[in-house]
């Protein structure tokens, strides 16, 4: 006869339930690499409320 195996459901194996929600941090606190000499990094808004902000991207890249 077949031995019964203790199986756990796939739903209990997902990591999403065990991970904490990520807390928003201001951009100045995020880990970023140091800029090369003579350059500086800028933050450019790419998306807002789920909509791509192409006007902002194009204006910032010029």
GROMACS .gro file of C-alpha atoms in nm:
model
   62
    1UNK     CA    1   0.000   0.000   0.000
    2UNK     CA    2   0.098   0.357  -0.057
    3UNK     CA    3   0.218   0.562   0.237
    4UNK     CA    4   0.037   0.888   0.292
    5UNK     CA    5   0.249   1.194   0.239
    6UNK     CA    6   0.200   1.515   0.428
    7UNK     CA    7   0.159   1.775   0.157
    8UNK     CA    8   0.129   2.146   0.213
    9UNK     CA    9  -0.084   2.355  -0.015
   10UNK     CA   10   0.081   2.582  -0.270
   11UNK     CA   11  -0.093   2.883  -0.118
   12UNK     CA   12   0.095   2.837   0.208
   13UNK     CA   13   0.428   2.809   0.026
   14UNK     CA   14   0.421   3.153  -0.133
   15UNK     CA   15   0.656   3.410   0.012
   16UNK     CA   16   0.417   3.701  -0.035
   17UNK     CA   17   0.236   3.618   0.285
   18UNK     CA   18   0.556   3.609   0.487
   19UNK     CA   19   0.716   3.925   0.346
   20UNK     CA   20   0.658   4.263   0.503
   21UNK     CA   21   0.513   4.545   0.299
   22UNK     CA   22   0.779   4.782   0.167
   23UNK     CA   23   0.772   5.120   0.334
   24UNK     CA   24   0.806   5.430   0.118
   25UNK     CA   25   1.127   5.620   0.172
   26UNK     CA   26   1.215   5.961   0.030
   27UNK     CA   27   1.448   5.948  -0.273
   28UNK     CA   28   1.729   6.104  -0.071
   29UNK     CA   29   1.738   5.794   0.150
   30UNK     CA   30   1.747   5.535  -0.129
   31UNK     CA   31   2.067   5.349  -0.207
   32UNK     CA   32   2.218   5.488  -0.525
   33UNK     CA   33   2.564   5.450  -0.672
   34UNK     CA   34   2.795   5.748  -0.657
   35UNK     CA   35   2.788   5.961  -0.971
   36UNK     CA   36   3.105   5.970  -1.182
   37UNK     CA   37   3.321   6.281  -1.161
   38UNK     CA   38   3.156   6.574  -1.336
   39UNK     CA   39   2.809   6.416  -1.336
   40UNK     CA   40   2.516   6.405  -1.096
   41UNK     CA   41   2.210   6.182  -1.073
   42UNK     CA   42   1.857   6.319  -1.105
   43UNK     CA   43   1.520   6.165  -1.025
   44UNK     CA   44   1.276   6.176  -1.316
   45UNK     CA   45   0.910   6.087  -1.272
   46UNK     CA   46   0.825   5.814  -1.524
   47UNK     CA   47   0.481   5.715  -1.399
   48UNK     CA   48   0.212   5.865  -1.179
   49UNK     CA   49  -0.097   5.681  -1.055
   50UNK     CA   50  -0.031   5.399  -1.301
   51UNK     CA   51  -0.011   5.626  -1.608
   52UNK     CA   52   0.310   5.682  -1.802
   53UNK     CA   53   0.418   6.046  -1.786
   54UNK     CA   54   0.582   6.085  -2.129
   55UNK     CA   55   0.558   6.465  -2.127
   56UNK     CA   56   0.765   6.484  -1.809
   57UNK     CA   57   1.019   6.229  -1.936
   58UNK     CA   58   1.070   6.405  -2.270
   59UNK     CA   59   1.100   6.745  -2.105
   60UNK     CA   60   1.359   6.622  -1.857
   61UNK     CA   61   1.575   6.441  -2.113
   62UNK     CA   62   1.622   6.745  -2.339
   0.00000   0.00000   0.00000
